[in-house]
Short mmCIF file of C-alpha atoms in Angstrom, two decimals:
data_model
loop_
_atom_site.label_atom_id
_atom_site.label_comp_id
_atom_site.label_asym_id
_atom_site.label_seq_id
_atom_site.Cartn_x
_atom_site.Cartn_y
_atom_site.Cartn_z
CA UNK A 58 0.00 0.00 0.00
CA UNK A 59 2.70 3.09 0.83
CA UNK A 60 4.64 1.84 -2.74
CA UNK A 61 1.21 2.63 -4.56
CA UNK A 62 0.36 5.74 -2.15
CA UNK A 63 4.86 6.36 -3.27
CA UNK A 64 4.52 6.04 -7.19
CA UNK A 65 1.24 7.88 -6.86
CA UNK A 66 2.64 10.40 -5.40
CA UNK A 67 5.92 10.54 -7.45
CA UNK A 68 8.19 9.49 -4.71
CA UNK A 69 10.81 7.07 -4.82
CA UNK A 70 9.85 3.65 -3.48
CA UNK A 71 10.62 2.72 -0.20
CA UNK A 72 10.92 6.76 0.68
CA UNK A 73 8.75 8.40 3.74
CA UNK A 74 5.54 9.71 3.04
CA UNK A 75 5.35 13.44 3.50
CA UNK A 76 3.72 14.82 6.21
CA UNK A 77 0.25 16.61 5.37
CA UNK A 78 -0.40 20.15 5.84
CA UNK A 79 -2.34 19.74 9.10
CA UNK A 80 0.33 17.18 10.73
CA UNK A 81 2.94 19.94 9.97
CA UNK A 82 0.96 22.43 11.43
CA UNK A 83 0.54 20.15 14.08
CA UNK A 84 4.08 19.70 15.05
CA UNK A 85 5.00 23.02 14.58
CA UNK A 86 2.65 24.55 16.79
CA UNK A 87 2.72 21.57 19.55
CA UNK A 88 5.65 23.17 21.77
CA UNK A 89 3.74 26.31 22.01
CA UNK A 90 0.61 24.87 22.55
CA UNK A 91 2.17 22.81 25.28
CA UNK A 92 4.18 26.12 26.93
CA UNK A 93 1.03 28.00 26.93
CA UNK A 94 -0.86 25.32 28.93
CA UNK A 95 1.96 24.49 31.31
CA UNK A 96 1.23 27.49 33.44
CA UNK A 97 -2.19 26.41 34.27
CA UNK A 98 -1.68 22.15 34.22
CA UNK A 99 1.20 23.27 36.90
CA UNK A 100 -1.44 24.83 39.45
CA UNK A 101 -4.16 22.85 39.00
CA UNK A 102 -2.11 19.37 39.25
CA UNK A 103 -0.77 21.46 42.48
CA UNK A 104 -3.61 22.84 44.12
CA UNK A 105 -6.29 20.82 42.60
CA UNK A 106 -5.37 17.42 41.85
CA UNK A 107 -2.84 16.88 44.49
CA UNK A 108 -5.23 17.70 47.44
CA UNK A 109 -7.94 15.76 45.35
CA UNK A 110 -6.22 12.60 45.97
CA UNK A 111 -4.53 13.43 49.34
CA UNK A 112 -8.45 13.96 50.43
CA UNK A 113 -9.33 10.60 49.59
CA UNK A 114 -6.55 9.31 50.99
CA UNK A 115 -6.94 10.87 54.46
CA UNK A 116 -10.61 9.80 54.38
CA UNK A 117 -9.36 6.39 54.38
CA UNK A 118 -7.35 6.52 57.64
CA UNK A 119 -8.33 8.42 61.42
CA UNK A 120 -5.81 11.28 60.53
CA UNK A 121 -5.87 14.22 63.24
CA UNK A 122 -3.97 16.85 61.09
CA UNK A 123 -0.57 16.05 63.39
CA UNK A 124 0.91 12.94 63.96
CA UNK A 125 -1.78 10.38 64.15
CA UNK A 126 -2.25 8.29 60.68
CA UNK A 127 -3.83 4.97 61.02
CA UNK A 128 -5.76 3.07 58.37
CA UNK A 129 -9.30 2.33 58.95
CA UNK A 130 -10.68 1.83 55.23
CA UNK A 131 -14.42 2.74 55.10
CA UNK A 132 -14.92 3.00 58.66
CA UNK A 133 -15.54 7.01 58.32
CA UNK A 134 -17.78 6.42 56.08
CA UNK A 135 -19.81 4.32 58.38
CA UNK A 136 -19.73 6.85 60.90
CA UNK A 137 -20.51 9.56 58.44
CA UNK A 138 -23.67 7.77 57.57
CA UNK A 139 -24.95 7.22 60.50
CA UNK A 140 -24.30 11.05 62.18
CA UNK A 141 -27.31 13.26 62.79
CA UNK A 142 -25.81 16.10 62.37
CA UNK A 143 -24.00 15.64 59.26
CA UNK A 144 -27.94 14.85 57.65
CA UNK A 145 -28.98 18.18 59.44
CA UNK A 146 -26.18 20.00 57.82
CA UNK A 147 -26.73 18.75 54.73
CA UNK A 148 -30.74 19.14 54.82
CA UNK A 149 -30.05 22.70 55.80
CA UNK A 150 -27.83 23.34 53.12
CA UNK A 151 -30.28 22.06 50.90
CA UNK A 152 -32.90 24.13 52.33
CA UNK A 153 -30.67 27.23 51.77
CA UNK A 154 -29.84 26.28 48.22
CA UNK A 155 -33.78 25.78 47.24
CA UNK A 156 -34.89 28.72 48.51
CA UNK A 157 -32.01 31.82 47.32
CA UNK A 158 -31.51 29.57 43.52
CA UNK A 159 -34.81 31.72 41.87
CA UNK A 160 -33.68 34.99 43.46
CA UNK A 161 -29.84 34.29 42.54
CA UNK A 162 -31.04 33.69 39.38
CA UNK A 163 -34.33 35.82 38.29
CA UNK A 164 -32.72 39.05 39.96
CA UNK A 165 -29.23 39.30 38.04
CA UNK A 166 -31.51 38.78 35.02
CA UNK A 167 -33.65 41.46 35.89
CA UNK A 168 -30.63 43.97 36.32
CA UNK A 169 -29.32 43.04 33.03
CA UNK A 170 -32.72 43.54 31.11
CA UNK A 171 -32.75 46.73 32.55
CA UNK A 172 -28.88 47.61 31.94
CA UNK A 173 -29.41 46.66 28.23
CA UNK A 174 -32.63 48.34 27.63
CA UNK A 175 -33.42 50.98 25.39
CA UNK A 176 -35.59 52.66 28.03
CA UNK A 177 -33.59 53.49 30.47
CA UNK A 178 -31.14 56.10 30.63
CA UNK A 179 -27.58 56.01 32.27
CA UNK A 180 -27.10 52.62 32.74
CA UNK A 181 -23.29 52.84 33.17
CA UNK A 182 -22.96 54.00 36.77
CA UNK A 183 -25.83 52.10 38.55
CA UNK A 184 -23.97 48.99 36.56
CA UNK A 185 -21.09 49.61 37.80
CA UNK A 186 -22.29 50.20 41.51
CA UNK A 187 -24.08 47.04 41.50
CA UNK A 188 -20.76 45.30 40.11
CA UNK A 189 -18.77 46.97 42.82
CA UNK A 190 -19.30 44.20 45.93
CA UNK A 191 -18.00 41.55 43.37
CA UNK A 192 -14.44 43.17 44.00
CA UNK A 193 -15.17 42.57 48.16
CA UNK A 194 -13.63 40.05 50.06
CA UNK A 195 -16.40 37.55 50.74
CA UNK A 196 -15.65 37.78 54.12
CA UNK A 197 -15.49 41.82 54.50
CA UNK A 198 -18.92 41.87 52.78
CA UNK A 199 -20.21 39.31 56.17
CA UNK A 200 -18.48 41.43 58.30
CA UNK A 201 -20.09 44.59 56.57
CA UNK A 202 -23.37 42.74 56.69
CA UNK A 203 -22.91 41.70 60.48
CA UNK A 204 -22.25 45.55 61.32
CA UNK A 205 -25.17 46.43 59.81
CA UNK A 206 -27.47 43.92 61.42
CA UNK A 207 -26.41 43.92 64.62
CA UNK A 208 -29.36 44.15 67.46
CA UNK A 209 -27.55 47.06 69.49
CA UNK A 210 -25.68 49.20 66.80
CA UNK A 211 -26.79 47.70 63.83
CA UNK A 212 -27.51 50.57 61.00
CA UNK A 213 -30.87 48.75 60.07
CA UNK A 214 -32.13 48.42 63.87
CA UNK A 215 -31.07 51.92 64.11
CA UNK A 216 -33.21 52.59 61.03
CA UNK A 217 -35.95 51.09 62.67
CA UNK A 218 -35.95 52.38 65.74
CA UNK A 219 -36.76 55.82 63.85
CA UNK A 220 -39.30 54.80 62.66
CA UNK A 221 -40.61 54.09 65.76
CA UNK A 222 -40.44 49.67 65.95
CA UNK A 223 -38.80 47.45 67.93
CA UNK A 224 -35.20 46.42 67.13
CA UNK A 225 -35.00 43.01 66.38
CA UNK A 226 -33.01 40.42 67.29
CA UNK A 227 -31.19 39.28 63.57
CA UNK A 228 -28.16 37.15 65.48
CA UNK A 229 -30.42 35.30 67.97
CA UNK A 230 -33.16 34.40 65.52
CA UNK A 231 -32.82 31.38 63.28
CA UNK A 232 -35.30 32.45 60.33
CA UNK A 233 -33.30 36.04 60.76
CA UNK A 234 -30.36 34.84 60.63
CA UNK A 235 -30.55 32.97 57.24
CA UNK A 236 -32.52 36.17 55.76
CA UNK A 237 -29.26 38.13 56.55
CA UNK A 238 -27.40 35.51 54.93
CA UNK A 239 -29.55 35.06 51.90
CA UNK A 240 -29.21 39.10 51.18
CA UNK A 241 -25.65 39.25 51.93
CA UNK A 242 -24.77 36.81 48.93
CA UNK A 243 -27.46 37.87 46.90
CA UNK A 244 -25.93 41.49 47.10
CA UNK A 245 -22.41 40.23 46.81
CA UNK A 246 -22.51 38.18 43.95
CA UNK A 247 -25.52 39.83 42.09
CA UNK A 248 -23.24 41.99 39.59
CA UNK A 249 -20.99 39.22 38.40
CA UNK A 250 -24.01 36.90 36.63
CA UNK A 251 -25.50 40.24 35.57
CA UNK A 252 -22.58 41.03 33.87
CA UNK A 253 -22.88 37.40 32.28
CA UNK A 254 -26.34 37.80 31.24
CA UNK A 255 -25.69 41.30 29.61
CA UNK A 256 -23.13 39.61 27.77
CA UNK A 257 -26.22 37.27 26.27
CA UNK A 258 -28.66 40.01 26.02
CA UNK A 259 -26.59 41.81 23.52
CA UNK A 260 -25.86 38.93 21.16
CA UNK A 261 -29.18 38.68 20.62
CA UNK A 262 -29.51 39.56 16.86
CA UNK A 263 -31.74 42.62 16.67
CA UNK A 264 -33.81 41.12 13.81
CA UNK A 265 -35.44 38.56 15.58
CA UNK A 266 -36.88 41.05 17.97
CA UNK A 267 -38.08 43.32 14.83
CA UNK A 268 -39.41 39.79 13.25
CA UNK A 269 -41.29 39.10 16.30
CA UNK A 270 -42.63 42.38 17.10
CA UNK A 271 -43.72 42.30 13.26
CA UNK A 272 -45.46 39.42 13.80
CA UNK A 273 -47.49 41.60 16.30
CA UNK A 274 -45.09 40.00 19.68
CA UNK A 275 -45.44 42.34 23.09
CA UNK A 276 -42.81 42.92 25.03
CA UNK A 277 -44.03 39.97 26.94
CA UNK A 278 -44.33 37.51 24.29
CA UNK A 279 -41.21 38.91 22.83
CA UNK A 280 -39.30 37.76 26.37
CA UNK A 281 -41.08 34.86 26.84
CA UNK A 282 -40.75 33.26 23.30
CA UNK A 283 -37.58 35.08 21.97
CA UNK A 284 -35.07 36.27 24.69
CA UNK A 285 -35.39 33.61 27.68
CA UNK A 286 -35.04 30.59 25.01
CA UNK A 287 -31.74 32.40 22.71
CA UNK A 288 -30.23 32.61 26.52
CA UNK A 289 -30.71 29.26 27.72
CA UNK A 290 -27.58 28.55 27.51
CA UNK A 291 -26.27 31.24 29.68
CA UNK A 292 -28.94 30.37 32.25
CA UNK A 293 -27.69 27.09 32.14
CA UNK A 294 -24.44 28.32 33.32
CA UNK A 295 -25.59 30.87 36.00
CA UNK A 296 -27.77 28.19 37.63
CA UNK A 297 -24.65 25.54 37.83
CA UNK A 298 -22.51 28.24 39.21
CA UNK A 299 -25.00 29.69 41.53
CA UNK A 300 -25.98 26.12 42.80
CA UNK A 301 -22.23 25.24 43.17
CA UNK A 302 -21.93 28.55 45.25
CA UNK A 303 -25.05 27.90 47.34
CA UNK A 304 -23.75 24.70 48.18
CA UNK A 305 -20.40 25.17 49.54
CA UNK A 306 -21.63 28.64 50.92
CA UNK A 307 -18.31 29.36 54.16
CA UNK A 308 -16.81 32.48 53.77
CA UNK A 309 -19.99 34.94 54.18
CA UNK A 310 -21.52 32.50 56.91
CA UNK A 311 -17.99 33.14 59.33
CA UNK A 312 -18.29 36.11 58.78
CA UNK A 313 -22.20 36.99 60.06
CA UNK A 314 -23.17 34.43 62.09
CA UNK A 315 -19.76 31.80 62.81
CA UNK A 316 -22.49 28.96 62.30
CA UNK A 317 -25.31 30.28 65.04
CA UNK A 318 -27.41 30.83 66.21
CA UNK A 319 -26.80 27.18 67.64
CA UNK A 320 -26.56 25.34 64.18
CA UNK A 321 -29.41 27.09 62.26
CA UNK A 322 -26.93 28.44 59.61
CA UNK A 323 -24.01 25.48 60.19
CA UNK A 324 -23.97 24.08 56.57
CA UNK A 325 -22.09 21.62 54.93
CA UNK A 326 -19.00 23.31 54.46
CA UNK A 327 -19.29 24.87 58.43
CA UNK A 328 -19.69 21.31 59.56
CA UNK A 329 -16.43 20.10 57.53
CA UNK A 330 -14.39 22.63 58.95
CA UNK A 331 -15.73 21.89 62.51
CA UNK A 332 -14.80 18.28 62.16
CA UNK A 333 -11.24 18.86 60.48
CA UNK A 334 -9.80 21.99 62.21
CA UNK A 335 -11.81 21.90 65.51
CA UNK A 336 -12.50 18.91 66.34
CA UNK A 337 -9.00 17.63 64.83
CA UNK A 338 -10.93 14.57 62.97
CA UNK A 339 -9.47 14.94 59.87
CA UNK A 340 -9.91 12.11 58.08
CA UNK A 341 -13.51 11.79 58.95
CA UNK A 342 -13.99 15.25 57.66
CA UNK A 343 -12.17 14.18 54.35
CA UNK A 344 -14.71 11.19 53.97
CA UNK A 345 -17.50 13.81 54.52
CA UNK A 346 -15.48 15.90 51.74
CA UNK A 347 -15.86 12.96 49.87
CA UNK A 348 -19.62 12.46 50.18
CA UNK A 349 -20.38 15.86 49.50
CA UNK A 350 -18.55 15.83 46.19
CA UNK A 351 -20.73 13.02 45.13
CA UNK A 352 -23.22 14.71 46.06
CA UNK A 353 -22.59 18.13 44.07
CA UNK A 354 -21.86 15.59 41.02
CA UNK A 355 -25.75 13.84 41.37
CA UNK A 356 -27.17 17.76 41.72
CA UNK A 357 -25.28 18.81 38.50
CA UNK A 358 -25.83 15.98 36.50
CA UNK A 359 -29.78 16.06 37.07
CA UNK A 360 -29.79 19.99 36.37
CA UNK A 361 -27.84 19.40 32.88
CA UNK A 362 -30.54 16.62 32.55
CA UNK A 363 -33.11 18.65 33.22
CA UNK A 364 -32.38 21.92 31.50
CA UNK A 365 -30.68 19.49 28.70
CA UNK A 366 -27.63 21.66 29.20
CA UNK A 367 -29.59 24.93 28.01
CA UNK A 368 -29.46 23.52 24.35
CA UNK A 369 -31.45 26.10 22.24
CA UNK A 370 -35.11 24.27 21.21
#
């Protein structure tokens, strides 16, 4: 076969076939395709992968973060399963994650309509004030948040005091408590999946709008049957990340209510910590580490099912 594919091709019998177009391309652009990547293989084997592994290693074994590395196979695991409070935690964190998905969701979207309509008029500094607490420190925005809810000093109690009610107690109460929580993240990361959904707003081709509203389309309609479905995509990809947030939700929690009051707002990543760095149980935490990533697989893998990975009907 290569002496026909030679003589066809007016080589000398016996003599290498020359490399196509695309295979030199290939090779010559392989190195620098390879130094280009390094960069970010390097810190994701590193700070990624690494840990990845070392996590399911440690949830093998009764590892207290010191000295103290015995093997115990799946005997975490059995623990893990039967433990109250890591089913509260998680229940609660589901809880959390049910309720604040539509308004993490619906209310970035809402922003961007706004931001990209026609109607309204300077759009660039409100956009850029509600893209400001993106740029916060997730725990200086619960800090912020805890200042301004506290029950003595608190700007909002303070607020209401004026008006003439009764300062209430936002630390002590459970229901409270999450409310404070569910604004503070909703403010916080509000301006980052507007931004994303402006970005799919405006690639909407103007003529489908001016082919819908010629086909005698409201606004409405026009929303409804043209903009929500060209955008499905992107909503795809707000509602994974948002989930994925809501889920491992730490940094604004520690920072408003440490947990409290008593466990109300101790989720999954709260009780995680408590076993690994307080309680010193590290490898049980890891094997809760490990359960939980399971379980963040099984809730994106029904979302892409069910949204059918915002394909475009």
């Amino acid at each position: 076969m290569k002496k026909k594919l030679a003589s066809a091709s007016g080589a000398a019998p016996g003599a290498p076939l020359e490399k196509t177009p695309k295979k030199r391309r290939m090779n010559r652009y392989l190195p620098m395709f390879c130094a280009f990547i390094a960069p970010a293989f390097l810190l994701y084997t590193l700070f990624f992968f690494v840990p990845l592994m070392m996590g399911y290693g440690y949830s093998l074994t009764d590892y207290d973060g010191y000295t103290r590395m015995n093997f115990v196979g799946l005997q975490n695991f059995i623990r893990i399963l039967g433990d109250a409070d890591f089913y509260g935690a998680v229940g609660r964190t589901i809880r959390y994650t049910l309720i604040n998905l539509p308004f993490k969701v619906a209310l970035p979207l809402l922003i961007a309509i706004l931001m990209t309509s026609k109607a309204v008029k300077f759009k660039t500094i409100p956009r850029a004030c509600i893209y400001v607490p993106v740029l916060i420190s997730a725990l200086v925005v619960g800090v912020t948040i805890n200042w301004m809810f506290g029950q003595e000093y608190g700007l909002v109690n303070f607020l209401i005091k004026l008006s003439g009610g009764k300062p209430l107690e936002w630390a002590l109460n459970p229901a409270l408590a999450t409310t404070v929580i569910s604004v503070a993240t909703n403010w916080a990361r509000c301006g980052f999946f507007m931004v994303i959904f402006i970005g799919a707003l405006n690639n909407i081709p103007n003529e489908i709008k001016e082919a819908a509203a010629i086909d005698g389309a409201n606004g409405w309609q026009t929303f409804w049957r043209v903009t929500l479905p060209m955008i499905n995509p992107t909503t795809f990809l707000v509602l994974l990340l948002t989930t994925n947030e809501l889920l491992k939700e730490y940094a604004i929690i520690q920072g408003i209510t440490l947990g409290g009051p008593g466990v109300a707002t101790t989720f999954i990543v709260q009780y995680i910590y408590q076993k690994g760095f307080s309680a010193q149980q590290n490898g049980y935490a890891s094997a809760a580490s490990v359960l939980v990533l399971i379980l963040f697989l099984g809730v994106a893998a029904v979302q892409a099912k069910v949204t059918k990975g915002g394909e475009i009907d």
